[in-house]
mmCIF file of C-alpha atoms in Angstrom:
data_model
loop_
_atom_site.group_PDB
_atom_site.id
_atom_site.type_symbol
_atom_site.label_atom_id
_atom_site.label_comp_id
_atom_site.label_asym_id
_atom_site.label_seq_id
_atom_site.Cartn_x
_atom_site.Cartn_y
_atom_site.Cartn_z
ATOM 1 C CA UNK S 1 22.519 6.577 -59.675
ATOM 2 C CA UNK S 2 25.601 4.460 -59.038
ATOM 3 C CA UNK S 3 27.466 7.349 -57.436
ATOM 4 C CA UNK S 4 24.498 8.078 -55.159
ATOM 5 C CA UNK S 5 24.351 4.440 -54.108
ATOM 6 C CA UNK S 6 28.063 4.429 -53.290
ATOM 7 C CA UNK S 7 27.776 7.696 -51.364
ATOM 8 C CA UNK S 8 24.886 6.362 -49.280
ATOM 9 C CA UNK S 9 26.700 3.097 -48.556
ATOM 10 C CA UNK S 10 29.830 4.991 -47.504
ATOM 11 C CA UNK S 11 27.895 7.332 -45.224
ATOM 12 C CA UNK S 12 26.033 4.472 -43.561
ATOM 13 C CA UNK S 13 29.223 2.473 -43.062
ATOM 14 C CA UNK S 14 30.465 5.165 -40.694
ATOM 15 C CA UNK S 15 27.119 5.498 -38.870
ATOM 16 C CA UNK S 16 26.873 3.073 -35.912
ATOM 17 C CA UNK S 17 23.101 3.543 -35.644
ATOM 18 C CA UNK S 18 22.552 2.181 -39.164
ATOM 19 C CA UNK S 19 23.143 -1.384 -37.995
ATOM 20 C CA UNK S 20 20.250 -1.221 -35.533
ATOM 21 C CA UNK S 21 17.499 0.071 -37.833
ATOM 22 C CA UNK S 22 16.075 -3.138 -39.248
ATOM 23 C CA UNK S 23 12.358 -3.372 -38.566
ATOM 24 C CA UNK S 24 12.217 -0.056 -36.723
ATOM 25 C CA UNK S 25 10.370 3.085 -37.917
ATOM 26 C CA UNK S 26 12.348 5.594 -39.974
ATOM 27 C CA UNK S 27 11.212 9.152 -39.244
ATOM 28 C CA UNK S 28 11.322 11.406 -42.293
ATOM 29 C CA UNK S 29 12.585 14.835 -41.246
ATOM 30 C CA UNK S 30 12.916 17.634 -43.770
ATOM 31 C CA UNK S 31 10.848 19.368 -46.414
ATOM 32 C CA UNK S 32 11.675 17.112 -49.369
ATOM 33 C CA UNK S 33 10.690 13.914 -47.596
ATOM 34 C CA UNK S 34 7.632 15.606 -46.125
ATOM 35 C CA UNK S 35 6.688 16.495 -49.707
ATOM 36 C CA UNK S 36 7.069 12.833 -50.684
ATOM 37 C CA UNK S 37 4.632 11.915 -47.934
ATOM 38 C CA UNK S 38 2.182 14.473 -49.339
ATOM 39 C CA UNK S 39 2.492 12.884 -52.773
ATOM 40 C CA UNK S 40 1.782 9.453 -51.305
ATOM 41 C CA UNK S 41 -1.210 10.772 -49.358
ATOM 42 C CA UNK S 42 -2.592 12.225 -52.593
ATOM 43 C CA UNK S 43 -1.897 9.033 -54.552
ATOM 44 C CA UNK S 44 -3.628 6.774 -52.018
ATOM 45 C CA UNK S 45 -6.544 9.126 -51.310
ATOM 46 C CA UNK S 46 -5.721 9.237 -47.610
ATOM 47 C CA UNK S 47 -8.772 10.852 -45.962
ATOM 48 C CA UNK S 48 -7.014 12.985 -43.322
ATOM 49 C CA UNK S 49 -4.860 15.850 -44.674
ATOM 50 C CA UNK S 50 -2.397 15.795 -41.760
ATOM 51 C CA UNK S 51 1.154 14.931 -42.818
ATOM 52 C CA UNK S 52 2.593 14.662 -39.314
ATOM 53 C CA UNK S 53 2.832 10.994 -38.305
ATOM 54 C CA UNK S 54 1.568 9.848 -41.712
ATOM 55 C CA UNK S 55 2.916 6.310 -42.010
ATOM 56 C CA UNK S 56 3.944 4.429 -45.137
ATOM 57 C CA UNK S 57 5.189 0.913 -45.653
ATOM 58 C CA UNK S 58 8.884 0.801 -46.639
ATOM 59 C CA UNK S 59 7.974 -0.519 -50.087
ATOM 60 C CA UNK S 60 6.323 2.827 -50.861
ATOM 61 C CA UNK S 61 9.734 4.458 -51.359
ATOM 62 C CA UNK S 62 10.443 2.441 -54.511
ATOM 63 C CA UNK S 63 6.887 3.026 -55.733
ATOM 64 C CA UNK S 64 7.366 6.775 -55.362
ATOM 65 C CA UNK S 65 10.530 6.589 -57.479
ATOM 66 C CA UNK S 66 8.563 4.888 -60.260
ATOM 67 C CA UNK S 67 5.622 7.261 -59.881
ATOM 68 C CA UNK S 68 7.773 10.381 -60.111
ATOM 69 C CA UNK S 69 9.471 8.991 -63.214
ATOM 70 C CA UNK S 70 6.083 8.821 -64.952
ATOM 71 C CA UNK S 71 4.490 12.135 -64.012
ATOM 72 C CA UNK S 72 5.744 15.626 -64.659
ATOM 73 C CA UNK S 73 5.932 18.831 -62.625
ATOM 74 C CA UNK S 74 2.577 20.058 -63.943
ATOM 75 C CA UNK S 75 0.690 17.141 -62.400
ATOM 76 C CA UNK S 76 2.607 17.482 -59.162
ATOM 77 C CA UNK S 77 1.779 21.193 -59.029
ATOM 78 C CA UNK S 78 -1.912 20.262 -58.994
ATOM 79 C CA UNK S 79 -1.490 18.677 -55.548
ATOM 80 C CA UNK S 80 -2.707 21.454 -53.243
ATOM 81 C CA UNK S 81 -0.756 20.340 -50.186
ATOM 82 C CA UNK S 82 2.534 20.217 -52.100
ATOM 83 C CA UNK S 83 4.839 23.242 -51.991
ATOM 84 C CA UNK S 84 5.932 24.262 -55.491
ATOM 85 C CA UNK S 85 9.457 24.876 -54.215
ATOM 86 C CA UNK S 86 9.817 21.160 -53.422
ATOM 87 C CA UNK S 87 8.740 19.722 -56.764
ATOM 88 C CA UNK S 88 12.110 19.895 -58.522
ATOM 89 C CA UNK S 89 13.834 17.921 -55.744
ATOM 90 C CA UNK S 90 11.219 15.195 -55.396
ATOM 91 C CA UNK S 91 12.811 12.618 -57.765
ATOM 92 C CA UNK S 92 16.182 12.915 -56.021
ATOM 93 C CA UNK S 93 14.550 12.750 -52.612
ATOM 94 C CA UNK S 94 12.637 9.614 -53.560
ATOM 95 C CA UNK S 95 15.757 7.975 -54.991
ATOM 96 C CA UNK S 96 17.716 8.705 -51.809
ATOM 97 C CA UNK S 97 14.912 7.399 -49.618
ATOM 98 C CA UNK S 98 14.604 4.225 -51.679
ATOM 99 C CA UNK S 99 18.335 3.542 -51.348
ATOM 100 C CA UNK S 100 18.238 4.230 -47.629
ATOM 101 C CA UNK S 101 15.336 1.830 -47.169
ATOM 102 C CA UNK S 102 17.188 -0.933 -49.010
ATOM 103 C CA UNK S 103 20.308 -0.370 -46.934
ATOM 104 C CA UNK S 104 18.846 -0.221 -43.411
ATOM 105 C CA UNK S 105 15.533 -2.128 -43.746
ATOM 106 C CA UNK S 106 13.138 -0.022 -41.640
ATOM 107 C CA UNK S 107 9.754 -1.407 -40.685
ATOM 108 C CA UNK S 108 7.830 1.769 -41.556
ATOM 109 C CA UNK S 109 8.322 5.306 -42.849
ATOM 110 C CA UNK S 110 6.824 8.000 -40.612
ATOM 111 C CA UNK S 111 6.567 11.603 -41.798
ATOM 112 C CA UNK S 112 7.380 14.475 -39.461
ATOM 113 C CA UNK S 113 5.939 17.969 -39.786
ATOM 114 C CA UNK S 114 8.828 19.223 -37.695
ATOM 115 C CA UNK S 115 12.433 19.737 -38.735
ATOM 116 C CA UNK S 116 15.962 20.208 -37.487
ATOM 117 C CA UNK S 117 15.190 23.476 -35.736
ATOM 118 C CA UNK S 118 12.579 21.826 -33.541
ATOM 119 C CA UNK S 119 15.023 19.009 -32.833
ATOM 120 C CA UNK S 120 17.668 21.462 -31.680
ATOM 121 C CA UNK S 121 15.150 23.154 -29.404
ATOM 122 C CA UNK S 122 14.113 19.770 -28.008
ATOM 123 C CA UNK S 123 17.746 18.982 -27.189
ATOM 124 C CA UNK S 124 17.882 22.079 -24.992
ATOM 125 C CA UNK S 125 14.959 20.964 -22.823
ATOM 126 C CA UNK S 126 15.682 19.502 -19.411
ATOM 127 C CA UNK S 127 15.069 15.737 -18.977
ATOM 128 C CA UNK S 128 11.884 16.218 -16.941
ATOM 129 C CA UNK S 129 10.308 18.371 -19.644
ATOM 130 C CA UNK S 130 11.334 15.943 -22.390
ATOM 131 C CA UNK S 131 9.658 13.105 -20.508
ATOM 132 C CA UNK S 132 6.237 14.775 -20.597
ATOM 133 C CA UNK S 133 3.748 13.468 -23.155
ATOM 134 C CA UNK S 134 3.274 16.199 -25.793
ATOM 135 C CA UNK S 135 -0.241 15.003 -26.644
ATOM 136 C CA UNK S 136 -1.391 15.199 -23.034
ATOM 137 C CA UNK S 137 0.290 18.561 -22.500
ATOM 138 C CA UNK S 138 -1.239 20.052 -25.662
ATOM 139 C CA UNK S 139 -4.753 18.748 -25.038
ATOM 140 C CA UNK S 140 -4.604 19.917 -21.428
ATOM 141 C CA UNK S 141 -3.581 23.412 -22.548
ATOM 142 C CA UNK S 142 -6.292 23.510 -25.211
ATOM 143 C CA UNK S 143 -8.892 22.200 -22.788
ATOM 144 C CA UNK S 144 -8.045 24.882 -20.246
ATOM 145 C CA UNK S 145 -8.127 27.598 -22.914
ATOM 146 C CA UNK S 146 -11.411 26.505 -24.517
ATOM 147 C CA UNK S 147 -13.230 24.951 -21.569
ATOM 148 C CA UNK S 148 -14.870 26.423 -18.494
ATOM 149 C CA UNK S 149 -13.476 24.370 -15.641
ATOM 150 C CA UNK S 150 -9.754 24.149 -14.924
ATOM 151 C CA UNK S 151 -8.443 20.634 -14.197
ATOM 152 C CA UNK S 152 -11.867 19.100 -14.858
ATOM 153 C CA UNK S 153 -10.498 16.903 -17.654
ATOM 154 C CA UNK S 154 -8.016 15.153 -15.378
ATOM 155 C CA UNK S 155 -10.725 14.586 -12.774
ATOM 156 C CA UNK S 156 -13.143 13.238 -15.381
ATOM 157 C CA UNK S 157 -10.504 10.824 -16.671
ATOM 158 C CA UNK S 158 -9.845 9.480 -13.177
ATOM 159 C CA UNK S 159 -13.595 9.134 -12.586
ATOM 160 C CA UNK S 160 -14.274 6.983 -15.656
ATOM 161 C CA UNK S 161 -10.994 5.014 -15.440
ATOM 162 C CA UNK S 162 -12.425 2.136 -13.304
ATOM 163 C CA UNK S 163 -14.562 1.098 -16.274
ATOM 164 C CA UNK S 164 -11.514 0.608 -18.487
ATOM 165 C CA UNK S 165 -8.902 -1.038 -16.273
ATOM 166 C CA UNK S 166 -7.979 -3.660 -18.876
ATOM 167 C CA UNK S 167 -7.012 -1.174 -21.575
ATOM 168 C CA UNK S 168 -3.535 -1.023 -23.062
ATOM 169 C CA UNK S 169 -1.352 2.024 -22.249
ATOM 170 C CA UNK S 170 -1.958 3.674 -25.621
ATOM 171 C CA UNK S 171 -5.725 3.510 -25.141
ATOM 172 C CA UNK S 172 -5.350 4.941 -21.642
ATOM 173 C CA UNK S 173 -3.463 8.009 -22.872
ATOM 174 C CA UNK S 174 -5.890 8.597 -25.762
ATOM 175 C CA UNK S 175 -8.822 8.402 -23.350
ATOM 176 C CA UNK S 176 -7.051 10.894 -21.095
ATOM 177 C CA UNK S 177 -6.562 13.255 -24.048
ATOM 178 C CA UNK S 178 -10.259 12.993 -24.910
ATOM 179 C CA UNK S 179 -11.242 13.861 -21.334
ATOM 180 C CA UNK S 180 -8.930 16.875 -21.362
ATOM 181 C CA UNK S 181 -10.835 18.117 -24.423
ATOM 182 C CA UNK S 182 -14.169 17.186 -22.872
ATOM 183 C CA UNK S 183 -15.474 20.755 -22.553
ATOM 184 C CA UNK S 184 -13.986 22.439 -25.635
ATOM 185 C CA UNK S 185 -17.245 22.632 -27.592
ATOM 186 C CA UNK S 186 -19.420 24.373 -25.015
ATOM 187 C CA UNK S 187 -19.387 27.670 -26.946
ATOM 188 C CA UNK S 188 -20.748 26.025 -30.090
ATOM 189 C CA UNK S 189 -24.457 25.775 -30.863
ATOM 190 C CA UNK S 190 -25.806 22.631 -29.140
ATOM 191 C CA UNK S 191 -26.727 21.106 -32.505
ATOM 192 C CA UNK S 192 -23.107 21.303 -33.677
ATOM 193 C CA UNK S 193 -21.072 20.548 -30.566
ATOM 194 C CA UNK S 194 -20.444 16.961 -31.621
ATOM 195 C CA UNK S 195 -19.050 18.104 -34.963
ATOM 196 C CA UNK S 196 -16.932 20.724 -33.208
ATOM 197 C CA UNK S 197 -15.356 18.104 -30.960
ATOM 198 C CA UNK S 198 -14.724 15.752 -33.875
ATOM 199 C CA UNK S 199 -13.111 18.494 -35.935
ATOM 200 C CA UNK S 200 -10.806 19.511 -33.100
ATOM 201 C CA UNK S 201 -9.635 15.941 -32.572
ATOM 202 C CA UNK S 202 -9.003 15.253 -36.243
ATOM 203 C CA UNK S 203 -7.444 18.553 -37.282
ATOM 204 C CA UNK S 204 -5.906 19.925 -34.089
ATOM 205 C CA UNK S 205 -2.196 20.693 -33.968
ATOM 206 C CA UNK S 206 -1.371 17.587 -31.942
ATOM 207 C CA UNK S 207 1.905 15.707 -31.637
ATOM 208 C CA UNK S 208 2.618 12.106 -30.636
ATOM 209 C CA UNK S 209 -0.617 10.792 -32.097
ATOM 210 C CA UNK S 210 -1.305 9.075 -35.412
ATOM 211 C CA UNK S 211 -4.405 9.184 -37.591
ATOM 212 C CA UNK S 212 -5.992 6.225 -35.798
ATOM 213 C CA UNK S 213 -5.470 7.943 -32.453
ATOM 214 C CA UNK S 214 -7.031 11.155 -33.730
ATOM 215 C CA UNK S 215 -10.014 9.133 -34.939
ATOM 216 C CA UNK S 216 -10.469 7.491 -31.539
ATOM 217 C CA UNK S 217 -10.337 10.813 -29.697
ATOM 218 C CA UNK S 218 -12.714 12.273 -32.276
ATOM 219 C CA UNK S 219 -15.237 9.446 -31.882
ATOM 220 C CA UNK S 220 -15.140 9.833 -28.088
ATOM 221 C CA UNK S 221 -15.745 13.583 -28.272
ATOM 222 C CA UNK S 222 -18.452 13.188 -30.912
ATOM 223 C CA UNK S 223 -20.320 10.783 -28.630
ATOM 224 C CA UNK S 224 -19.673 12.824 -25.496
ATOM 225 C CA UNK S 225 -21.092 15.967 -27.092
ATOM 226 C CA UNK S 226 -24.319 14.207 -28.053
ATOM 227 C CA UNK S 227 -23.535 12.874 -31.519
ATOM 228 C CA UNK S 228 -24.709 9.365 -30.668
ATOM 229 C CA UNK S 229 -23.011 6.070 -29.944
ATOM 230 C CA UNK S 230 -22.912 4.737 -33.501
ATOM 231 C CA UNK S 231 -19.442 4.550 -35.042
ATOM 232 C CA UNK S 232 -18.792 7.263 -37.643
ATOM 233 C CA UNK S 233 -18.313 5.268 -40.834
ATOM 234 C CA UNK S 234 -15.783 7.638 -42.373
ATOM 235 C CA UNK S 235 -13.493 7.092 -39.384
ATOM 236 C CA UNK S 236 -13.206 3.381 -40.180
ATOM 237 C CA UNK S 237 -10.797 4.369 -42.960
ATOM 238 C CA UNK S 238 -8.449 5.610 -40.252
ATOM 239 C CA UNK S 239 -9.019 3.172 -37.411
ATOM 240 C CA UNK S 240 -10.325 -0.329 -36.725
ATOM 241 C CA UNK S 241 -14.029 -0.446 -35.921
ATOM 242 C CA UNK S 242 -13.578 -2.192 -32.572
ATOM 243 C CA UNK S 243 -11.266 0.607 -31.448
ATOM 244 C CA UNK S 244 -13.868 3.177 -32.422
ATOM 245 C CA UNK S 245 -16.555 1.222 -30.577
ATOM 246 C CA UNK S 246 -14.404 1.417 -27.467
ATOM 247 C CA UNK S 247 -14.081 5.172 -28.014
ATOM 248 C CA UNK S 248 -17.884 5.482 -28.031
ATOM 249 C CA UNK S 249 -17.882 3.897 -24.575
ATOM 250 C CA UNK S 250 -15.354 6.494 -23.430
ATOM 251 C CA UNK S 251 -17.657 9.158 -24.810
ATOM 252 C CA UNK S 252 -20.735 7.766 -23.070
ATOM 253 C CA UNK S 253 -18.868 7.615 -19.756
ATOM 254 C CA UNK S 254 -17.650 11.187 -20.228
ATOM 255 C CA UNK S 255 -21.188 12.280 -21.082
ATOM 256 C CA UNK S 256 -22.499 10.719 -17.875
ATOM 257 C CA UNK S 257 -19.820 12.397 -15.790
ATOM 258 C CA UNK S 258 -20.419 15.785 -17.367
ATOM 259 C CA UNK S 259 -24.150 15.612 -16.712
ATOM 260 C CA UNK S 260 -23.747 14.384 -13.152
ATOM 261 C CA UNK S 261 -21.219 17.051 -12.219
ATOM 262 C CA UNK S 262 -22.216 20.033 -14.322
ATOM 263 C CA UNK S 263 -18.501 20.804 -14.431
ATOM 264 C CA UNK S 264 -18.263 21.020 -10.640
ATOM 265 C CA UNK S 265 -15.592 18.893 -9.002
ATOM 266 C CA UNK S 266 -17.383 17.797 -5.835
ATOM 267 C CA UNK S 267 -19.955 15.365 -7.353
ATOM 268 C CA UNK S 268 -17.190 13.454 -9.150
ATOM 269 C CA UNK S 269 -14.939 13.483 -6.095
ATOM 270 C CA UNK S 270 -17.752 12.140 -3.892
ATOM 271 C CA UNK S 271 -18.992 9.460 -6.321
ATOM 272 C CA UNK S 272 -17.489 6.582 -8.244
ATOM 273 C CA UNK S 273 -18.198 4.110 -11.012
ATOM 274 C CA UNK S 274 -17.900 0.363 -10.544
ATOM 275 C CA UNK S 275 -18.251 -2.441 -13.067
ATOM 276 C CA UNK S 276 -18.656 -6.197 -12.772
ATOM 277 C CA UNK S 277 -19.948 -8.916 -15.081
ATOM 278 C CA UNK S 278 -23.565 -7.742 -14.761
ATOM 279 C CA UNK S 279 -23.726 -4.098 -13.749
ATOM 280 C CA UNK S 280 -22.250 -0.677 -14.242
ATOM 281 C CA UNK S 281 -22.910 0.922 -10.872
ATOM 282 C CA UNK S 282 -22.951 4.612 -10.065
ATOM 283 C CA UNK S 283 -22.205 4.986 -6.355
ATOM 284 C CA UNK S 284 -23.381 8.285 -4.872
ATOM 285 C CA UNK S 285 -22.927 10.017 -1.561
ATOM 286 C CA UNK S 286 -26.259 10.540 0.264
ATOM 287 C CA UNK S 287 -25.873 14.284 -0.117
ATOM 288 C CA UNK S 288 -25.751 13.902 -3.908
ATOM 289 C CA UNK S 289 -28.695 11.511 -4.362
ATOM 290 C CA UNK S 290 -30.814 14.333 -5.767
ATOM 291 C CA UNK S 291 -28.416 14.586 -8.714
ATOM 292 C CA UNK S 292 -29.674 11.227 -9.978
ATOM 293 C CA UNK S 293 -32.397 12.672 -12.130
ATOM 294 C CA UNK S 294 -33.999 11.390 -15.308
ATOM 295 C CA UNK S 295 -31.193 12.508 -17.617
ATOM 296 C CA UNK S 296 -28.422 11.050 -15.456
ATOM 297 C CA UNK S 297 -30.349 7.763 -15.213
ATOM 298 C CA UNK S 298 -30.730 7.693 -19.001
ATOM 299 C CA UNK S 299 -27.045 8.285 -19.597
ATOM 300 C CA UNK S 300 -26.083 5.601 -17.087
ATOM 301 C CA UNK S 301 -28.374 3.161 -18.880
ATOM 302 C CA UNK S 302 -26.896 4.034 -22.285
ATOM 303 C CA UNK S 303 -23.367 3.526 -20.988
ATOM 304 C CA UNK S 304 -24.217 0.211 -19.359
ATOM 305 C CA UNK S 305 -25.928 -1.070 -22.513
ATOM 306 C CA UNK S 306 -22.890 -0.137 -24.596
ATOM 307 C CA UNK S 307 -20.799 -2.230 -22.212
ATOM 308 C CA UNK S 308 -23.219 -5.171 -22.364
ATOM 309 C CA UNK S 309 -24.465 -4.675 -18.807
ATOM 310 C CA UNK S 310 -27.262 -3.136 -16.769
ATOM 311 C CA UNK S 311 -27.004 0.197 -15.032
ATOM 312 C CA UNK S 312 -27.765 0.743 -11.361
ATOM 313 C CA UNK S 313 -27.384 3.516 -8.801
ATOM 314 C CA UNK S 314 -26.439 2.877 -5.199
ATOM 315 C CA UNK S 315 -26.330 5.344 -2.321
ATOM 316 C CA UNK S 316 -23.360 4.550 -0.102
ATOM 317 C CA UNK S 317 -23.490 5.639 3.522
#
């Protein structure tokens, strides 16, 4: 143990970046540390079996050292998500992580499902490609592959955006991702489209999104596909309730836009949503007034009520 501590201290002494790590997230790259994250997920009963972006407090490293000292390989082998080839190295990996945490003082430990190979590939990308948001790119690609209407998700996001001007940047990008997936469940039976959307958000192969973000996208899709505007209780283990309530409003706005447009661009391009202290207003072109049928009126009312307002439709000359 003493020799490991000295080796870590020596290595960090020659690493300029080590002095700037206090309070910042430490990303755990590599199979052994990914396995430690799986052990912690199992120990805490974390409800979403996605290791990528799983986040632990820095104090968990020392707890894992103590835990692994108490339990043997047989109990570790019972963890389904844990590769048997990693079990023998877990105690050493935990000890190294614990020492590293004490030396550099990170604010959080964040697991990565990717490794050095992916990092080397990323280094070879041009700056413009690196700057693109991997969550938005992946959800756009999935939406185009699974949906019916190319580029409809971007248009839908722009259409509902006026209702959510005060959102923080992270909420804006999650809402955009939800809109890009807004047609992925159309092939499913109507009674199960909401569940299909939720499952895709929670378990999709997404990057640059944590469990809370997945839950928010999932709640929005669940509501958009007709699952209702009540928060899914199980998601409150992943995300704050008020964030999920906001996601239901995204979903209701998406649901209104989908019904109004039927997937066609022109009704969304010719109309707009406005919001003030009293009303959520759907402004229509005279040529589209006939689209304001009973179902569209109902969905506008549901959206307005969720936002604490009344719904109204205006025809703008």
